[in-house]
Coordinates of C-alpha atoms and ligand atoms in Angstrom, one line a residue:
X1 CA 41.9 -65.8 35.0
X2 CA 38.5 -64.1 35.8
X3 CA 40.7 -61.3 37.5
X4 CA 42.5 -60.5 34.2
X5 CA 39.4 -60.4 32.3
X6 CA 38.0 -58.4 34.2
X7 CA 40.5 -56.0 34.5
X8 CA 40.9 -56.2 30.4
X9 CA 37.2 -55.3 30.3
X10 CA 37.4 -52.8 32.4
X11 CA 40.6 -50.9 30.8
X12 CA 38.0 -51.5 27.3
X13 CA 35.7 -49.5 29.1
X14 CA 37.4 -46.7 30.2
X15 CA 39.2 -46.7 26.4
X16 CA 35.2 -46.5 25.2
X17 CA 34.5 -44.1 27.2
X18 CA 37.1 -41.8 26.3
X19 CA 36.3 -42.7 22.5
X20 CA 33.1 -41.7 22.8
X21 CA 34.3 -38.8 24.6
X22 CA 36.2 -37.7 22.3
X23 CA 33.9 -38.1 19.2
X24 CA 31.6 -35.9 21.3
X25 CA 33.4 -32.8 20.7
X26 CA 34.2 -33.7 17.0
X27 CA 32.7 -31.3 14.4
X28 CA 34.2 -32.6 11.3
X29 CA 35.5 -35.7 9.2
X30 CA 39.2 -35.3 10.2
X31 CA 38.9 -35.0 13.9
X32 CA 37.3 -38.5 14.2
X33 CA 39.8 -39.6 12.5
X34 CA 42.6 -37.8 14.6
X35 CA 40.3 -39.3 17.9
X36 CA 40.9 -42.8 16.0
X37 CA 44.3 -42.7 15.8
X38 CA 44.7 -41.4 19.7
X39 CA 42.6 -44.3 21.0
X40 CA 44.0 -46.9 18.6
X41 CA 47.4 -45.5 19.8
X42 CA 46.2 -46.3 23.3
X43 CA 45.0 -49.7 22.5
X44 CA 47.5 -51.3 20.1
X45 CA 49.8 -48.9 19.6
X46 CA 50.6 -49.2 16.0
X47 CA 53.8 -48.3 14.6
X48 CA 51.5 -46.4 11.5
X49 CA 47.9 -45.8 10.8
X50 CA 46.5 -45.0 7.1
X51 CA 42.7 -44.3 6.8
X52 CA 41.5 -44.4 2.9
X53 CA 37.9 -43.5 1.7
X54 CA 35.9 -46.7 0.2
X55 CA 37.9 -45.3 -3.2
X56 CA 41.3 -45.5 -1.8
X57 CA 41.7 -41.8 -0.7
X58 CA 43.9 -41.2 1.7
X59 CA 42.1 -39.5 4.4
X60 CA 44.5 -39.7 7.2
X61 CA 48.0 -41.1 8.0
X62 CA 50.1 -41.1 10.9
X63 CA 53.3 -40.4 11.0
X64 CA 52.2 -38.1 8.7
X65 CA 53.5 -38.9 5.1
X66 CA 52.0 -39.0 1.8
X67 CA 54.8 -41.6 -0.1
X68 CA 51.8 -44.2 -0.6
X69 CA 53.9 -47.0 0.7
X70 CA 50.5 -48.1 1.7
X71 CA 50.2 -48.9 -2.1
X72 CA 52.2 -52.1 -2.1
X73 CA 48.9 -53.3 -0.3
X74 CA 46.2 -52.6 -3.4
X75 CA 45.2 -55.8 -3.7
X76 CA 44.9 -56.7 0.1
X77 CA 43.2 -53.5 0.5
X78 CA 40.5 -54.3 -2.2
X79 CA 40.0 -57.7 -1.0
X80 CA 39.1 -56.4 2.7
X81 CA 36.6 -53.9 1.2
X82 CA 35.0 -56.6 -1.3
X83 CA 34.8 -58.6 1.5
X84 CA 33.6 -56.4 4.3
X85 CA 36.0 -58.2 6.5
X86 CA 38.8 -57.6 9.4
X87 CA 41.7 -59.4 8.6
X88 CA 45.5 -58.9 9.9
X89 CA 48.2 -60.0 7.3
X90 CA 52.4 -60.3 8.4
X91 CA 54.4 -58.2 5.8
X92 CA 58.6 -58.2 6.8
X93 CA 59.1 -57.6 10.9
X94 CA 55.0 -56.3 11.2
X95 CA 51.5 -57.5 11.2
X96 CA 49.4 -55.5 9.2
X97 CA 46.1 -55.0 9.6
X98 CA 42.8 -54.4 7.2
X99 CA 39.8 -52.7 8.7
X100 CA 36.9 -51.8 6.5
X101 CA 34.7 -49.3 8.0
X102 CA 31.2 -50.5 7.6
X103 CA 28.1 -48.8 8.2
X104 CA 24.9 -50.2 7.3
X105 CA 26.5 -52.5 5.0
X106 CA 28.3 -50.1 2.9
X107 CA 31.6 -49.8 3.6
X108 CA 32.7 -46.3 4.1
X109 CA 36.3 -46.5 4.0
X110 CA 39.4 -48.8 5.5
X111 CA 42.1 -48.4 8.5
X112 CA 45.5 -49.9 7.7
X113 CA 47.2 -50.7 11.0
X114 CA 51.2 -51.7 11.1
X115 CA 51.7 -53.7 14.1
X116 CA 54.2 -55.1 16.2
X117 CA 52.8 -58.8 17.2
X118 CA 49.6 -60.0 16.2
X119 CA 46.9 -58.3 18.2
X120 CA 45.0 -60.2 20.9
X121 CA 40.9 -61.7 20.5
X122 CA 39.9 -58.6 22.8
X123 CA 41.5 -55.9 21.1
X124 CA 40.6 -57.3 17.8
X125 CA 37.2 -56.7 19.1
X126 CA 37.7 -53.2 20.6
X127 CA 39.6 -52.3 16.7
X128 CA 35.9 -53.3 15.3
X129 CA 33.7 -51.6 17.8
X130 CA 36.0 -48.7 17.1
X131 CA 36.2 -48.9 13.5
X132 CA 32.6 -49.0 13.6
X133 CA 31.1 -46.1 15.9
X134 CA 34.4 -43.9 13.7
X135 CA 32.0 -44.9 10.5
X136 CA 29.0 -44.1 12.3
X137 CA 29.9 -40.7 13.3
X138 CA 31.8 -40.0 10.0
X139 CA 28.3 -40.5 8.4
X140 CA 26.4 -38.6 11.2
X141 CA 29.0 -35.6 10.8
X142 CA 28.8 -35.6 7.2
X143 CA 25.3 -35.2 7.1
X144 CA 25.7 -32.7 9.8
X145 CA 28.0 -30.4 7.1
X146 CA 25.5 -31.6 4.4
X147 CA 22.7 -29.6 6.6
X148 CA 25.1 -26.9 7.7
X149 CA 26.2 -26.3 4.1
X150 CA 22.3 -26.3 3.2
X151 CA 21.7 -23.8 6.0
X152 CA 24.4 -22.0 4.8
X153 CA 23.0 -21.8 1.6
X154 CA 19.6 -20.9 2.8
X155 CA 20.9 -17.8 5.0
X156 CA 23.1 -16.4 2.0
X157 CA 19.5 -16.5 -0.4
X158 CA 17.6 -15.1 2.6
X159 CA 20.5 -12.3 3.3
X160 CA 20.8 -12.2 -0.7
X161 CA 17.2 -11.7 -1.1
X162 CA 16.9 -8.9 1.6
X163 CA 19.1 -6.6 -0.2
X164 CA 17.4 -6.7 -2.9
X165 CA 14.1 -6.0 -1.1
X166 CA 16.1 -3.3 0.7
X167 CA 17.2 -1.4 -2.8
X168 CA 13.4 -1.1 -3.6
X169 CA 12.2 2.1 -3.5
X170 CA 9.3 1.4 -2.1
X171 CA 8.4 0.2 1.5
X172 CA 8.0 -3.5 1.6
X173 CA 6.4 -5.8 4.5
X174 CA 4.9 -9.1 5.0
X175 CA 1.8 -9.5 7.2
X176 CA 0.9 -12.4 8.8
X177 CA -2.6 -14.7 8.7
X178 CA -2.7 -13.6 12.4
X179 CA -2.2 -9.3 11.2
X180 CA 1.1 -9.2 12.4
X181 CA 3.8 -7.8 10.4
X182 CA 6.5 -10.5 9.8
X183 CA 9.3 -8.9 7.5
X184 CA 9.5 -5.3 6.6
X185 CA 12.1 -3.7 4.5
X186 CA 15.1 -1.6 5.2
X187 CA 13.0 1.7 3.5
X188 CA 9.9 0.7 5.7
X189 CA 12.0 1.0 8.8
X190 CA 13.2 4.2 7.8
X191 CA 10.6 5.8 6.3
X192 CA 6.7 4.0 7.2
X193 CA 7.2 3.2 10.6
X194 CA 4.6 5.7 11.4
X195 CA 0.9 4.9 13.0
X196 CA -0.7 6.5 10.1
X197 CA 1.0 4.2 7.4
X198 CA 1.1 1.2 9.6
X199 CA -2.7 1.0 9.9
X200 CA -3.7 1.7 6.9
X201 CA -1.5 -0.9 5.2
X202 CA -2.7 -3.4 7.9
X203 CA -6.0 -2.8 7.2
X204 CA -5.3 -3.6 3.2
X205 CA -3.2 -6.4 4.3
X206 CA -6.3 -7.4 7.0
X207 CA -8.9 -7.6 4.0
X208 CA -6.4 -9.5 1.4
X209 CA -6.1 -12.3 4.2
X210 CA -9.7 -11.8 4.5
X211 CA -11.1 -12.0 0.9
X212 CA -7.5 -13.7 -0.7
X213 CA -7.6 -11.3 -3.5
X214 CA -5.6 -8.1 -4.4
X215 CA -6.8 -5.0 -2.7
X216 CA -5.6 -1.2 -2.8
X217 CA -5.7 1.7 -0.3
X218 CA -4.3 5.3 -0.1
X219 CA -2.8 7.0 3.0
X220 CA -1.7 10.3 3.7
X221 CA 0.9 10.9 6.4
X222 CA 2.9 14.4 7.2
X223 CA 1.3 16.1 3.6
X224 CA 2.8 12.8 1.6
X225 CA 0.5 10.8 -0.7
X226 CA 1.0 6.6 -0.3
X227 CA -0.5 4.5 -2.1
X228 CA -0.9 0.7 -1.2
X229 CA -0.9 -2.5 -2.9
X230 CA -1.2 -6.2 -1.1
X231 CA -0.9 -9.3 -2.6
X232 CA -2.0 -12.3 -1.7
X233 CA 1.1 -15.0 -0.9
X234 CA 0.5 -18.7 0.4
X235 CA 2.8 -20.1 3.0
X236 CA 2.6 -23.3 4.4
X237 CA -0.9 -23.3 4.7
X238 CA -1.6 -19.9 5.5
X239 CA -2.6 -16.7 3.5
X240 CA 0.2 -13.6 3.9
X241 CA -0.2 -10.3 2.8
X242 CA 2.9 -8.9 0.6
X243 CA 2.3 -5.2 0.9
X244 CA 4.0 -2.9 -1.2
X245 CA 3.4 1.1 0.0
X246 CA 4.8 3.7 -2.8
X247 CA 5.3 7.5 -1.9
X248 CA 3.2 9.2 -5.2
X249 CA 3.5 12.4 -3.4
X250 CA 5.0 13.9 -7.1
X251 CA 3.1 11.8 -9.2
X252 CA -0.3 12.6 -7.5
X253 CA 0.5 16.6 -7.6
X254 CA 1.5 16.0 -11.2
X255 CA -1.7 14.5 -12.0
X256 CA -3.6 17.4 -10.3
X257 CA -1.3 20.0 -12.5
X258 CA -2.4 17.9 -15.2
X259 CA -6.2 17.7 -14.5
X260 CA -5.9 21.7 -14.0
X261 CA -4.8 22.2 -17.3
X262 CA -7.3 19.9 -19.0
X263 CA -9.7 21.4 -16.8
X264 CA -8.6 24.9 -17.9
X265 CA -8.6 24.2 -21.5
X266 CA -12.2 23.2 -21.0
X267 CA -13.0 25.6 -19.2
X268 CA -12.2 27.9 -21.8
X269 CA -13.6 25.8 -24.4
X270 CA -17.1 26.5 -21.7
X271 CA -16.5 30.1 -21.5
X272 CA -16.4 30.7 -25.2
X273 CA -19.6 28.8 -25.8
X274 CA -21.3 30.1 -22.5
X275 CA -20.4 34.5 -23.9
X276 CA -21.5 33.6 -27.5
X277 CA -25.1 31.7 -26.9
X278 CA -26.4 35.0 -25.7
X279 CA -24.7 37.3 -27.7
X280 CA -26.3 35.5 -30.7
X281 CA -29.3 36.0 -29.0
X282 CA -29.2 39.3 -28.5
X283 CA -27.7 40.4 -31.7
X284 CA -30.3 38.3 -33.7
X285 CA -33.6 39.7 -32.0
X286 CA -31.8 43.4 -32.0
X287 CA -31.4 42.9 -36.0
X288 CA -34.4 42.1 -36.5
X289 CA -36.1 44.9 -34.5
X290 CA -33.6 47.3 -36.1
X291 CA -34.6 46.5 -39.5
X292 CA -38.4 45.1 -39.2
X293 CA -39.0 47.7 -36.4
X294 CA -42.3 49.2 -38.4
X295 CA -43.8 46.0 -39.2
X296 CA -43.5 44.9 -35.6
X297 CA -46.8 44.8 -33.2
X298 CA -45.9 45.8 -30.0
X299 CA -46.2 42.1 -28.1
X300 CA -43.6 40.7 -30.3
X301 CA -41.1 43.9 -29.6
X302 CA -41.8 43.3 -25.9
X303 CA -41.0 40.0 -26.1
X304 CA -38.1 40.3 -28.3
X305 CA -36.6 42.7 -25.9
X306 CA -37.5 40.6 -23.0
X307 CA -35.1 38.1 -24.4
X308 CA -32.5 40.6 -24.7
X309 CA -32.8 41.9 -21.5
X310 CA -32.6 38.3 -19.9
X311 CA -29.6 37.5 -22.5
X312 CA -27.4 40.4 -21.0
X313 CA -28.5 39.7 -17.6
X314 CA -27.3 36.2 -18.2
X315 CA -23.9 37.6 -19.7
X316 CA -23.8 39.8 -16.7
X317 CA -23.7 37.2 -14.5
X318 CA -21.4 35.3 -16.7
X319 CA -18.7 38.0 -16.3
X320 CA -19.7 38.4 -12.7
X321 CA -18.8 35.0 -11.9
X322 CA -15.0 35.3 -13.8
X323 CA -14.9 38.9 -12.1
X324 CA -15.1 36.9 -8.3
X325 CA -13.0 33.9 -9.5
X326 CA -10.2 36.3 -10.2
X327 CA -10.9 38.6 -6.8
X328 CA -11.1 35.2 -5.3
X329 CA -7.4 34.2 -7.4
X330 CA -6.1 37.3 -6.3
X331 CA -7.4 37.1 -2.6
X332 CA -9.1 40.2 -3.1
X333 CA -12.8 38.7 -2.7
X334 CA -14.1 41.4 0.2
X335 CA -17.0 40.9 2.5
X336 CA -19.4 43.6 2.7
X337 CA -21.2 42.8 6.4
X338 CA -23.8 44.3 7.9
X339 CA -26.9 43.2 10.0
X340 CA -29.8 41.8 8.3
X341 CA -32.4 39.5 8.0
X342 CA -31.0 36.2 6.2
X343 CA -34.8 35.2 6.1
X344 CA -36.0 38.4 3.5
X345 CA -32.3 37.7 1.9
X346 CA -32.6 34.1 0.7
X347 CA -36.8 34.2 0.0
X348 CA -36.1 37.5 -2.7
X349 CA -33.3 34.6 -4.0
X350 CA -36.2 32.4 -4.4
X351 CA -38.6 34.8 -6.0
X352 CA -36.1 35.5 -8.5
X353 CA -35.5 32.4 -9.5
X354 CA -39.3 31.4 -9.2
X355 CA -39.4 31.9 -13.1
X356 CA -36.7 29.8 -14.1
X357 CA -38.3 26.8 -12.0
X358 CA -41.8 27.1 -14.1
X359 CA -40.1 27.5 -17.2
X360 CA -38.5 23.8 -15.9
X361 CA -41.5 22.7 -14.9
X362 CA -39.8 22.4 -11.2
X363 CA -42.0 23.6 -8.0
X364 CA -39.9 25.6 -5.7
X365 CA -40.4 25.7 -2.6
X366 CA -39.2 27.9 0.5
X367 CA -39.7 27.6 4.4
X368 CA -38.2 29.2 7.0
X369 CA -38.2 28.0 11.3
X370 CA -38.3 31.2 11.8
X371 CA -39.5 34.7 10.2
X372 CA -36.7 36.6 10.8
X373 CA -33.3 35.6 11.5
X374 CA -31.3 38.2 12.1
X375 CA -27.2 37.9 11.2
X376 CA -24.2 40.2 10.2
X377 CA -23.1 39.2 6.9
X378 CA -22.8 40.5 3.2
X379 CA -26.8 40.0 1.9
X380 CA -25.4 40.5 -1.5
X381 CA -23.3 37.4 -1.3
X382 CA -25.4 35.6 0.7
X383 CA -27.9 36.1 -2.0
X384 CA -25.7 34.6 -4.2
X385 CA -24.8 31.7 -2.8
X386 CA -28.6 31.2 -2.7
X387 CA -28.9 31.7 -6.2
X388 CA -26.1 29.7 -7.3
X389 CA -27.2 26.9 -4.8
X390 CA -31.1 27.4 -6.5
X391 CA -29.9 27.3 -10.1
X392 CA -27.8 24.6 -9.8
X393 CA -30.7 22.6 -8.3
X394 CA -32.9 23.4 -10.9
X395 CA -30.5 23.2 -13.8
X396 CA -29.1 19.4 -12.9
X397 CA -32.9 18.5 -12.5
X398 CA -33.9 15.5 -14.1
X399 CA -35.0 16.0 -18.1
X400 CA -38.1 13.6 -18.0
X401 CA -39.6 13.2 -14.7
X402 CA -43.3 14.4 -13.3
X403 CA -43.0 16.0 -9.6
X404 CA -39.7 17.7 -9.9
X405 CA -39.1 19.8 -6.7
X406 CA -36.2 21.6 -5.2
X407 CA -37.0 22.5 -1.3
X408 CA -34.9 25.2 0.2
X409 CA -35.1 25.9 3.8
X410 CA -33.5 27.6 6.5
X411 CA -33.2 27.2 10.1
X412 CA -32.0 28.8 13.0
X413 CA -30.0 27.3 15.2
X414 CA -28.3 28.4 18.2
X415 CA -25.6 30.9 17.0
X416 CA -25.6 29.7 13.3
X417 CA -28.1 29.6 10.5
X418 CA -28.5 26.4 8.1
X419 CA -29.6 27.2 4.4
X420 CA -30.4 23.8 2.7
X421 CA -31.2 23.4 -1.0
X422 CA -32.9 19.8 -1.3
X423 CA -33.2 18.1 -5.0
X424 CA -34.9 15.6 -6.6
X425 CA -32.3 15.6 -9.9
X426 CA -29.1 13.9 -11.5
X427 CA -27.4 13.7 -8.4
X428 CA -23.9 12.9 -8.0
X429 CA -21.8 10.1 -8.1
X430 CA -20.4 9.4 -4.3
X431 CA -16.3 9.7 -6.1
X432 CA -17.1 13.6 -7.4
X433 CA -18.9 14.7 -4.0
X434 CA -15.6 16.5 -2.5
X435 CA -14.4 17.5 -6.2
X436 CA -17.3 19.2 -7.2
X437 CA -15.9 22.4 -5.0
X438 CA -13.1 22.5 -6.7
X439 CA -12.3 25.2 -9.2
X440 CA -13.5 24.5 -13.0
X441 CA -14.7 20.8 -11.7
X442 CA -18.1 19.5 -13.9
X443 CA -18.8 16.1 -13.2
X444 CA -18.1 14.8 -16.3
X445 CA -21.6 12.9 -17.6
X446 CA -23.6 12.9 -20.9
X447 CA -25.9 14.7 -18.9
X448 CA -23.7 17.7 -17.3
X449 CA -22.4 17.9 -21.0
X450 CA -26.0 19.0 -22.1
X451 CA -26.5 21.4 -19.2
X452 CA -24.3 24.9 -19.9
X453 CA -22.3 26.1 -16.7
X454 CA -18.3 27.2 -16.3
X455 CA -17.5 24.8 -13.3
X456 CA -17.0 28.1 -11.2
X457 CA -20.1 28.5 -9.3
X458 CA -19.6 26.3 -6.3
X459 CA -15.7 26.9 -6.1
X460 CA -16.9 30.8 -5.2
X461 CA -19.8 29.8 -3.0
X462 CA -17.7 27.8 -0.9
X463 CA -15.3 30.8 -1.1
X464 CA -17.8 33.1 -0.1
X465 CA -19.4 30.6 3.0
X466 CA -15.9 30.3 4.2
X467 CA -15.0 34.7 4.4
X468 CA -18.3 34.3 6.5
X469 CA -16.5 31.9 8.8
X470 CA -19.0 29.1 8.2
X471 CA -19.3 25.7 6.0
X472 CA -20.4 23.9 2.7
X473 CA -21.3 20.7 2.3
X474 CA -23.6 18.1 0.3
X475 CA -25.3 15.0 0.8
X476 CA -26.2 12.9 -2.5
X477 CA -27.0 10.2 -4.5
X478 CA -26.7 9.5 -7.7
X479 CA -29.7 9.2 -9.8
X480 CA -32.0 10.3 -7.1
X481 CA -31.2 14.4 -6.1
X482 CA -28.9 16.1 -4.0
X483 CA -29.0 18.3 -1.0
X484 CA -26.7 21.0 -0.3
X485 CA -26.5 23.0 3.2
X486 CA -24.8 26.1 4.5
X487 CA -24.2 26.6 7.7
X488 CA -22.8 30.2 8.7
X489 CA -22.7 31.8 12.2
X490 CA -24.6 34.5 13.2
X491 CA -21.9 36.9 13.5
X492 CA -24.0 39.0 16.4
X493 CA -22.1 38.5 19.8
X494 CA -20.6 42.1 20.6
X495 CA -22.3 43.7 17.4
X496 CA -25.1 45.9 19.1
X497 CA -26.5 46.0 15.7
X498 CA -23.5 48.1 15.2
X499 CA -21.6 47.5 11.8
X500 CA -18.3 45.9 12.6
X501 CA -15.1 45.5 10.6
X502 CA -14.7 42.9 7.8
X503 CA -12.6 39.8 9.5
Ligands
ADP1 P1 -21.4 24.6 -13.2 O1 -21.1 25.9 -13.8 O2 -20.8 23.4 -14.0 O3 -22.8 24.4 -12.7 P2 -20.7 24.5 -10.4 O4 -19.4 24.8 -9.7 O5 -21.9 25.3 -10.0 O6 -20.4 24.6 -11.9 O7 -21.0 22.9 -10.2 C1 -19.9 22.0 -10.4 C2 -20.5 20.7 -10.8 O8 -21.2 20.1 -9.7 C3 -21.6 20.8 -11.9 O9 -21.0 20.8 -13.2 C4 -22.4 19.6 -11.7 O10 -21.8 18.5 -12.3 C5 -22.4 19.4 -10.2 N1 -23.6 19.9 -9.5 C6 -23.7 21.1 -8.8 N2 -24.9 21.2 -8.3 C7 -25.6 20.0 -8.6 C8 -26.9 19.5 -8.3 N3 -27.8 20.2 -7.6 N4 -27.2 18.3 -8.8 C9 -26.3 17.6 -9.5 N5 -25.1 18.0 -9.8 C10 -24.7 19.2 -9.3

């Protein structure tokens, strides 16, 4: 007797085992089923198998057949499911049996088993066990579709998402708390991928992780404009940077074309006002000695024609200046070299301004490292850059102020000479510093407003530096003064004090 159930227990085991097997490899509902009807087949061999859901669906049947004859049993059926109990019923030649599948006391569905002969205690057993470890992994593999469905779900947004991102015009990336760049879009692959763009929009993305606020940039890469946008974005605990880099390569040259042409209209708005301030002048004090010439003592005519005088030489100058700008338009601006003494050069440019500076109440000064410096360049343009350099200084000095100054010096260095033209004035703001070379550019203040001028000047001093092969540049601050330096090389190696051709 102990034989037998022995070998009974073992052939349960090795019917387990394959079960279990079996259900390993199942990936959905039907399949455990399928593996349910093989081992059932194997155990009791039923003549048919129906499995329902808990609402009477039919989920599976072997033989396969859909005429419901499983029907005649409603009641039976309902009663096993109410009752959550296995129960084997004779119906004409067969035993049928009712096997709810329960899983943590729900009951998930029900076999129906035709049998020959009434099964055995054992396999009765093995029919639960089975029934229940079927319900079990029904449950687990429906969740597992529930998840699969969700990840499905989650990968069509993600991939449904991306292509949007990738229709944007403008390069999109993500940047992580740790400055690494986590998604980038399709246009950043094509078109940012360079080292140029890449660090600059890390180092946006770097400081909105840093600070957790919005922050700008600009980049320039292969003569295109970019400009840069981050935004802040939380995830899971950490701060990202959602960077958003736009090519304004059009928009930016548009803007300039635009800034031209309001610069131009004021500009000749300027010019108008800057020819007829001195023509009034001079035609009011030449009326007036045309018609009171007799009555006049001769201090008053010398001053009136003083006036005059300086009024022309002021229009002079005026039309000197839109004379270069044009040369300078036209590329025609020529050098005139020869070798002289910058030294003599930029000291007569201080004595002629010397009267200007009183009349401003400013105290110009002028030392030089050395007492001559000798260089091959045009002394009449040289000059000028002095005096433009000099005026300037003395015209943007403050209105108010005791001690006003302008220092210019000049040095000699080894195969250059430095020309700088110190200020204690308006100064500029740190933005304008590299616009105020540009053609028609006045910084536009209350205080510039006040002070008459075309916006030329610089733009042909820098002009002028550059023909000599040398460089301008200015160091300022708002508020406090300015100082502007020239730096030009000498221009000697080879010479022999001989004239040489213009570069
Ligand atoms: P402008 O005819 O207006 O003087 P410039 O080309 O000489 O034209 O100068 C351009 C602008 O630069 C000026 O309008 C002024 O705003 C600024 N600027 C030039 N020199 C000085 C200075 N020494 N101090 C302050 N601002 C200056």
């Amino acid at each position: 007797m102990a034989d037998v159930t022995a070998v009974r227990g073992e052939k349960i085991i090795t019917l387990f085992s394959s079960f279990i097997m079996e259900l390993n490899n199942v990936k959905s509902g039907d399949q455990i089923f399928s593996a349910l009807v093989k081992i059932l087949r194997k155990t009791v061999n039923p003549k048919w198998v129906v499995i329902l859901d808990e609402k009477k669906k039919l989920l599976l049947s072997f033989p396969e057949n859909d005429d419901q004859e499983y029907m005649r049993f409603s009641e039976l059926i309902d009663w096993a499911i109410q009752n959550k109990s296995h129960s084997f019923y004779p119906a004409g030649d067969e035993i049928v049996g009712f096997l709810p599948m329960i899983r943590a006391g729900e009951v998930r569905g029900i076999i129906l088993l035709g049998l020959n002969e009434e099964p055995k205690v054992e396999e009765i057993d093995s029919l639960r066990v089975f029934s229940f470890l079927s319900s079990t992994v029904a449950e687990n593999v429906m969740l597992l579709e529930e998840v699969m469905e969700k990840n499905r779900l989650v990968e069509e947004t993600m991939n449904y998402l991306h292509s949007i991102l990738d229709t944007f015009p403008e390069m999109v990336i993500v940047v992580s708390q740790e400055g690494e760049i986590v998604y980038m879009n399709k246009r950043f692959v094509e078109e940012g991928d360079n080292d140029e763009i890449r660090e600059k929009a890390l180092g946006v993305a770097k400081e909105v992780i840093e600070t957790g606020v919005r922050r700008v940039g600009e980049v320039e890469s292969e003569g295109q404009f970019y400009s840069i946008v981050a935004e802040p974005l939380k995830y899971q605990s950490t701060i990202q940077a959602v960077t958003t880099i736009m090519n304004v390569t059009s928009t930016k040259e548009l803007e300039r074309l635009k800034q031209l042409d309001r610069m131009k209209t004021e500009f000749v708005a300027n010019i108008s006002h800057e020819l007829r301030t001195p023509l009034a002048a001079i035609k009011a004090y030449s009326e007036t000695i045309l018609y009171s010439l007799e009555e006049m003592d001769p201090d008053t005519l010398k001053d009136f024609t003083k006036t005059i005088y300086e009024e022309s030489q002021h229009l002079e100058n005026l039309l000197n200046e839109l004379l270069d700008f044009s040369k300078i338009e036209r590329k025609a601006l020529k050098m005139e070299r020869q070798n002289v003494n910058v030294v003599e050069i930029i000291k007569s440019a201080v004595d002629s301004m010397m009267e200007y500076a009183n009349s401003n109440k400013v105290q110009l000064t002028f030392e030089s490292s050395d007492e001559v410096i000798e260089a091959y360049v045009d002394p009449t343009r040289i000059k000028q850059v002095a005096l433009n350099l000099i005026s300037n200084a003395i015209k943007y000095s403050k209105k108010d102020i005791e001690n006003k100054y302008v220092r210019v010096k000049l040095k000699k260095k080894e195969d250059t000479f430095l020309l700088s033209v110190e200020d204690n004035g308006i100064g500029i703001p740190e933005d304008k510093l590299d616009k105020i070379f540009e053609k028609f550019y006045r910084v536009d203040s209350s205080l510039t407003y006040e002070v008459s001028g075309t916006g030329l000047g610089l733009s042909i001093v820098k002009e002028i530096v550059e023909l000599h092969g040398g460089k301008i540049w200015v160091e300022s601050e708002e508020g406090r003064g300015s100082t502007f330096y020239v730096e030009i090389p000498l221009g000697l190696e080879g010479n022999n004090g001989q004239h040489r051709e213009d570069d």
